[in-house]
Structures are given as C-alpha cells and as structure tokens.
Short mmCIF file of C-alpha atoms in Angstrom, two decimals:
data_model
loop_
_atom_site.label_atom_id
_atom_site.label_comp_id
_atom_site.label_asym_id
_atom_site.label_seq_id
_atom_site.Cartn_x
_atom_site.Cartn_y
_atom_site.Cartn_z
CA UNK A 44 203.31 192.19 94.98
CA UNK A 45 201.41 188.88 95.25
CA UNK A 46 198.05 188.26 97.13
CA UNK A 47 197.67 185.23 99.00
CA UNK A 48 194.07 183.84 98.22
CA UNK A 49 192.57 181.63 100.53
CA UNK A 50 188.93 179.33 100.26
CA UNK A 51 186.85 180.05 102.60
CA UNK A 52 185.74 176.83 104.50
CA UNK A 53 181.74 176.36 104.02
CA UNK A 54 179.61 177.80 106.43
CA UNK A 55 177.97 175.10 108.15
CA UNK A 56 174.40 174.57 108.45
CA UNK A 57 172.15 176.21 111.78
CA UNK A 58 172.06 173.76 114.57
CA UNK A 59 168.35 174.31 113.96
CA UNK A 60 167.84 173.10 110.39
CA UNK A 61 170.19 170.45 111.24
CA UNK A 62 167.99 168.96 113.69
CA UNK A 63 164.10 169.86 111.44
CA UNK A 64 166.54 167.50 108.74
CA UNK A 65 167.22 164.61 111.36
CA UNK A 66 163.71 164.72 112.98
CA UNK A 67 162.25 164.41 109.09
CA UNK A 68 164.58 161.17 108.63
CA UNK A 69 163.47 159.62 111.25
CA UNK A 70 160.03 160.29 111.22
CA UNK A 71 160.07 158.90 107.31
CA UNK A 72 162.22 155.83 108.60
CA UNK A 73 159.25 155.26 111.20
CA UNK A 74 156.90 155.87 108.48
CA UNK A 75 158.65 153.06 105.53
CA UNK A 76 158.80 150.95 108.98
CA UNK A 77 155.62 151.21 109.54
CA UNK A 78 154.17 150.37 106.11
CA UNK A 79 156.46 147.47 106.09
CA UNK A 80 154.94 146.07 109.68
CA UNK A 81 151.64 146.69 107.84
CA UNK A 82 152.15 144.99 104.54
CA UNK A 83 153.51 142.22 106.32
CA UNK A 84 151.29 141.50 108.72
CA UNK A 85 147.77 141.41 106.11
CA UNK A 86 150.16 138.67 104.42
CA UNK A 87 150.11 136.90 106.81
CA UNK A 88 146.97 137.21 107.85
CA UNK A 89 145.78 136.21 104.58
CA UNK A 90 148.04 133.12 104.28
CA UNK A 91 147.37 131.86 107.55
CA UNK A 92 143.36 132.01 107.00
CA UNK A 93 143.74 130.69 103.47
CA UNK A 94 145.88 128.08 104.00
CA UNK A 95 143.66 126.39 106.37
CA UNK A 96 141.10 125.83 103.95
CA UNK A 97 143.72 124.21 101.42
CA UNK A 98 143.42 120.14 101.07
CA UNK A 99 144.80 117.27 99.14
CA UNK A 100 143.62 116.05 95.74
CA UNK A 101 142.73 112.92 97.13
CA UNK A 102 140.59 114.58 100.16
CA UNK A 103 138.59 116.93 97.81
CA UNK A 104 137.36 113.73 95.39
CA UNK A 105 135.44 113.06 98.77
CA UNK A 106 133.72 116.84 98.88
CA UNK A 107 130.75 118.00 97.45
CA UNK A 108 130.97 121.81 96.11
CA UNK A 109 128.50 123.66 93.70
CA UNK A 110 131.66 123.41 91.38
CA UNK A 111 135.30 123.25 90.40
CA UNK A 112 136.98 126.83 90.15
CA UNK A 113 139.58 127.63 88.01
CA UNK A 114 141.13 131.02 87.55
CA UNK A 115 142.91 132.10 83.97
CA UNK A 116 146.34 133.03 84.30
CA UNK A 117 147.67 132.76 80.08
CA UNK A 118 147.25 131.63 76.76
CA UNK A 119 149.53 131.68 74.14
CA UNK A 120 147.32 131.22 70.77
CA UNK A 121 145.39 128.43 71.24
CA UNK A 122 147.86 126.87 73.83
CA UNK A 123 147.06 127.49 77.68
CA UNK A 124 150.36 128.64 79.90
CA UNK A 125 152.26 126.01 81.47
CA UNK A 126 151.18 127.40 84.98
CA UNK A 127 147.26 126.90 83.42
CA UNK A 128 147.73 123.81 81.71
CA UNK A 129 148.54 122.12 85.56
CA UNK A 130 145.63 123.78 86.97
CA UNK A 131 143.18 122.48 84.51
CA UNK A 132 144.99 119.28 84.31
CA UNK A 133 144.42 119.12 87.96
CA UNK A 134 140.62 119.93 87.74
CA UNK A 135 140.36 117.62 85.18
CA UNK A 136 141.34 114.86 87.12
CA UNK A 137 139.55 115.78 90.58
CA UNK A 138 136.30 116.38 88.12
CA UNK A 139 136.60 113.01 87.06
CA UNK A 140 138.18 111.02 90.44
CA UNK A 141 135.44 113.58 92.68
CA UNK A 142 131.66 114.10 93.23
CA UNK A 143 131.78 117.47 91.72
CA UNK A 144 130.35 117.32 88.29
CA UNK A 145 130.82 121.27 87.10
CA UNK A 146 133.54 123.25 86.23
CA UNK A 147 133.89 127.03 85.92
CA UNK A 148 136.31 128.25 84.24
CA UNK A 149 137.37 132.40 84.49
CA UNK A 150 139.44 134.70 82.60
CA UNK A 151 140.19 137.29 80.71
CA UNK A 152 138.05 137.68 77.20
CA UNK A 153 137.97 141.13 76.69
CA UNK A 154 139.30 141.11 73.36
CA UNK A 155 138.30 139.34 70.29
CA UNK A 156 142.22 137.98 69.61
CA UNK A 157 142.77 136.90 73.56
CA UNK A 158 140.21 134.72 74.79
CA UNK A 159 141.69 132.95 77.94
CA UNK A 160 138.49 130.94 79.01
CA UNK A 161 137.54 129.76 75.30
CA UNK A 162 140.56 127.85 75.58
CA UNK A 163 140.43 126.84 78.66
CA UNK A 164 137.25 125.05 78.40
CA UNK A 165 138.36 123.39 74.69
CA UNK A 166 141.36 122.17 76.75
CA UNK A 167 139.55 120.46 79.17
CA UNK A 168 136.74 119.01 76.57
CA UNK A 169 140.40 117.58 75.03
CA UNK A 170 141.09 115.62 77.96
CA UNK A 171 137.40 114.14 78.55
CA UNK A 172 135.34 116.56 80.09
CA UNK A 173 131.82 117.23 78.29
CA UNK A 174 131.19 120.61 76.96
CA UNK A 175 127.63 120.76 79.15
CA UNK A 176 129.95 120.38 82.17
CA UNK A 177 131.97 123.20 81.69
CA UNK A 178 130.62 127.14 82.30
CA UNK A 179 132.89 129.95 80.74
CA UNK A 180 133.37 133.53 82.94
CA UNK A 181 134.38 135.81 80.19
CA UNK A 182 134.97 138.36 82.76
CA UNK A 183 137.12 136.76 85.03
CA UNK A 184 139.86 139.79 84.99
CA UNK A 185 141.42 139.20 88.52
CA UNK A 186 140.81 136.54 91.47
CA UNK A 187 138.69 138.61 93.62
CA UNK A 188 136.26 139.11 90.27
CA UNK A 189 136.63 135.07 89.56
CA UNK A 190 134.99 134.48 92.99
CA UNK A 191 132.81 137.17 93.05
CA UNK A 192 131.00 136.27 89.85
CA UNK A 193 131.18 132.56 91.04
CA UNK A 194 129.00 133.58 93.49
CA UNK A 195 126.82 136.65 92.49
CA UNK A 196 126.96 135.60 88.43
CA UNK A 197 126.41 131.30 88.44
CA UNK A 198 124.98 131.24 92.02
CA UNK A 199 127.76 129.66 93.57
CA UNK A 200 127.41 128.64 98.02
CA UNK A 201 130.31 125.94 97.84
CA UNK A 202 133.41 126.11 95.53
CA UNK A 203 137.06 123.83 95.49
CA UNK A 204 139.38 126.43 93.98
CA UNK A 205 142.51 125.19 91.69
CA UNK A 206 145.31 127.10 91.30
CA UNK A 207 149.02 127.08 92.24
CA UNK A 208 150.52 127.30 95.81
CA UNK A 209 150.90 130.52 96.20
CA UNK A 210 147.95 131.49 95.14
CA UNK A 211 145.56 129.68 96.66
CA UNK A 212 146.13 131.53 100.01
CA UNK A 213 144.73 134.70 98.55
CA UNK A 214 142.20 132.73 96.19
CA UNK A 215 140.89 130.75 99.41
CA UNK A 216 140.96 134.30 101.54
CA UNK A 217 138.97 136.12 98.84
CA UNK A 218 136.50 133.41 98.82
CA UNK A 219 135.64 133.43 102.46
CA UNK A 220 135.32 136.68 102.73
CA UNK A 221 132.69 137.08 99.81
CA UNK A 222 130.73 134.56 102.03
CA UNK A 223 131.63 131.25 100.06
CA UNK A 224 132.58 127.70 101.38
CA UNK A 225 135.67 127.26 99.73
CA UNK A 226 138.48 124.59 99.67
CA UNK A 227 141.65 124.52 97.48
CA UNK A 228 143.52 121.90 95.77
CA UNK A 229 147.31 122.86 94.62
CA UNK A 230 147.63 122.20 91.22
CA UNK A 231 150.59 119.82 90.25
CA UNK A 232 153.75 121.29 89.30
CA UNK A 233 156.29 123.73 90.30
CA UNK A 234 159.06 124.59 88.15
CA UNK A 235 157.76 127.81 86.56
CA UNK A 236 160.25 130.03 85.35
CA UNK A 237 160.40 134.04 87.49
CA UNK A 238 158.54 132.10 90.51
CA UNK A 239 160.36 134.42 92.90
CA UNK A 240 158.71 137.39 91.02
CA UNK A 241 155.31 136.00 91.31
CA UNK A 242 155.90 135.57 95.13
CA UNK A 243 156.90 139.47 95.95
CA UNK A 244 153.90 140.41 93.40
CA UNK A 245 151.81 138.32 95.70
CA UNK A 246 152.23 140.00 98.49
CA UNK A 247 150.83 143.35 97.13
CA UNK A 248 148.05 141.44 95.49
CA UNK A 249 147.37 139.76 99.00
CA UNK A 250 147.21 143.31 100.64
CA UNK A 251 145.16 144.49 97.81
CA UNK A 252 142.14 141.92 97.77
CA UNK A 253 142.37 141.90 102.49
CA UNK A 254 141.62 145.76 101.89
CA UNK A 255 139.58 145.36 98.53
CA UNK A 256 137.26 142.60 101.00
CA UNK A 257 137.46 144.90 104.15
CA UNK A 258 135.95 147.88 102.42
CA UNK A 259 134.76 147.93 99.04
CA UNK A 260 131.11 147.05 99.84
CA UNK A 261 129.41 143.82 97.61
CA UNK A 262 127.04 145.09 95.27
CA UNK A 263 124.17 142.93 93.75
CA UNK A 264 125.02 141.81 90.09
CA UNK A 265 123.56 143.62 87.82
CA UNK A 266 124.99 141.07 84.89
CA UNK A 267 123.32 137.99 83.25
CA UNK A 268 122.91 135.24 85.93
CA UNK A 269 123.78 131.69 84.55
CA UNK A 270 122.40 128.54 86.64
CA UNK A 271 124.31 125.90 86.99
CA UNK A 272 121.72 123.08 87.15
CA UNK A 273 121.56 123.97 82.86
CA UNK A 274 124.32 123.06 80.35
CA UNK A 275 127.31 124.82 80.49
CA UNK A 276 127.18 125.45 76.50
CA UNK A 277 124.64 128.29 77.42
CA UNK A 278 128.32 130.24 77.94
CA UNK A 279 129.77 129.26 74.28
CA UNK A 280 130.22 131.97 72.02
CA UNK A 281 130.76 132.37 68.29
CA UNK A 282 134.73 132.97 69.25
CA UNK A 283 134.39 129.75 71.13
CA UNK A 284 133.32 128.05 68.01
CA UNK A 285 136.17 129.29 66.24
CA UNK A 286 138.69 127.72 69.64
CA UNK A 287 136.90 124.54 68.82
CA UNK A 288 137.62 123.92 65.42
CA UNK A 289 140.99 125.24 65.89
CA UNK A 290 141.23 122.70 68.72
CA UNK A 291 139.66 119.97 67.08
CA UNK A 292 136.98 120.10 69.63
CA UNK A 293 132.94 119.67 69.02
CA UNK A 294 131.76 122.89 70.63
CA UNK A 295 128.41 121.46 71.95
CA UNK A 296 129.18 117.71 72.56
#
C-alpha cells in the first residue's frame, strides 16, 4: 500500500521578529543616509570656503606671499608625474612673472630610492629657477602636513598654493584653518588619466583634513626650523646631489 508524502510548507517567521528585522533596516537605511548627508555636506563646506580663496595666474603675479607652495604628488625615477610636472611648471612661471621670490617644495622622501622633493626642486632649477630660491620639505607626506610645516617648519604667514583643481579646495581649506593667508593658482592642464577616481578619493580626503582641522589640536614643532630669508640650499642633501648630477643640474648654483 503506498503512502502519500507531502512537504510541509515553511513555517513562517513570528509577526514579532518580523517587525525587530524591518525596524533594524530602516534604522541602518537612516543611519547610511545619514552618513551620506554628512559626508556631503563637509564637502561642500570645504569647497565652497576653499574655492573663494582660488585666483588666476595673472592676479597672483600681483600678490606678495612669504612663498610659492607646491605639494608632491609622483615621481617616476628622476621624472616628476605629469600631474607634478604642470604644477611646478606653473610655479615656475608665476615665480618668475610674480613678486614672490621663494619656492617650497613638499613631498614624500622617506626612502633613500623615492625622493619626490629632490626632484622637484632639480626640475625647477632646469627651467631657470636658482637653487637658493628653492626650500625642500622632505616630510611633506600629505597636504595637511605640506601646510602645516609651511607654517610651523619655514615660518610661513602668507602662502599661494599650486596644485590642480580639485585640489586646491582642500589645499586652500587646510591652509586657513592652520591660520595661514593663502591663495591658489590652478595649475595648467587637465587631461590626467583615472581623474574621476581622484575626484570620489577627494571627497574622503576633504572630510578627513575638515575633521583632522576641527579637532586634532596644533602642536608646536618640535623639528628643525628653516628661515626663509637664508638660501634654500640649506635643505640639499647628499641624495639631492646625486638628483643633480643625474639631472644635469649644479646642486648649489
């Protein structure tokens, strides 16, 4: 004699744990919601107060500054990034066009084989600018530490910052808030290859250095302080040396 087998239809969950899993959704909906409002809303805040401190080329040569800012942002051997090379082609050209007679230039030198400002500064020696003009910041690792050694490090009041679009809001932002007078000058150029990359990790970087300002309390420099009334070859190194010759450069002219 055959049994008839039947499935038995799942038992459905208790009205209550149904609605503890509904009220969780929506509470982390609210929650990513939120967050978003929030990360949005210190972008903008820090694009709309840096970006009215950014100016032409042309009205910066009129400006007087303590001196030219340029953050690092690549080197490939002895060859800066393209994104660089416009930013101290830029600087280059406002340093000679402008009443601003110093440059800084700030990056990464950490290690021996990647030495961001050493190149930076040969570059710009390449296209005319004396050696005694230009100070190397070995230990510019992000933008907020570029500006805050600018300021606590070479004694920086006054600064025109050059760097690309978008980011000069947060460069300019930074600066104000670490109690410099800063303008900005875009550098020239704009076809850089994963721009639309750059522009979502700009965001978080934005939202990092409002709440990195807001809170993280300035301490005094405890470093070497380098005046900028001296020579700028005070910051050469024996690894600039070796840039130089590489480079074809004098180190000290």
């Amino acid at each position: 004699m055959k049994k008839n087998f039947t499935m038995a239809a799942p038992k459905a969950l208790p009205k209550k744990r149904c609605g503890i899993f509904k009220k969780a959704a929506r509470f982390l909906l609210l929650f990513v919601i939120l967050i978003l409002i929030a990360v949005l809303g210190l972008n903008a805040c820090v694009v709309y107060s840096g970006g009215k401190s950014i100016v032409t080329k042309k009205a910066a040569e009129g400006l007087t500054a303590d001196c030219i800012l340029v953050p690092g942002c690549g080197v490939h051997g002895y060859t800066p990034s393209l994104m660089l090379q416009d930013r101290l082609d830029t600087a280059v050209s406002l340093y000679k066009a402008g009443k601003v007679k110093k440059i800084i230039v700030s990056g990464d030198h950490r290690e021996d084989d990647y030495n961001e400002v050493g190149v930076m500064k040969a570059y710009a020696m390449k296209q005319g600018v004396p050696g005694s003009a230009g100070f190397m910041d070995h230990e510019g690792y992000c933008t907020y530490d570029s500006l805050y050694l600018a300021k606590n490090k070479f004694g920086c009041q006054s600064v025109i910052i050059v760097t690309q679009p978008y980011h000069l809001y947060r460069a300019l932002y930074t600066a104000s808030a670490l109690g410099l007078t800063a303008s900005g000058v875009a550098a020239s150029g704009n076809n850089y290859k994963g721009q639309l990359f750059r522009d979502l990790r700009e965001i978080a970087a934005r939202n990092k250095d409002f709440l990195t300002t807001a809170f993280l309390r300035e301490k005094p420099y405890s470093g070497t302080t380098v005046s900028l009334q001296q020579s700028g070859n005070v910051t050469n190194d024996a690894a600039f040396t070796r840039i130089c010759k590489a480079m074809q450069v004098q180190p000290n002219e």
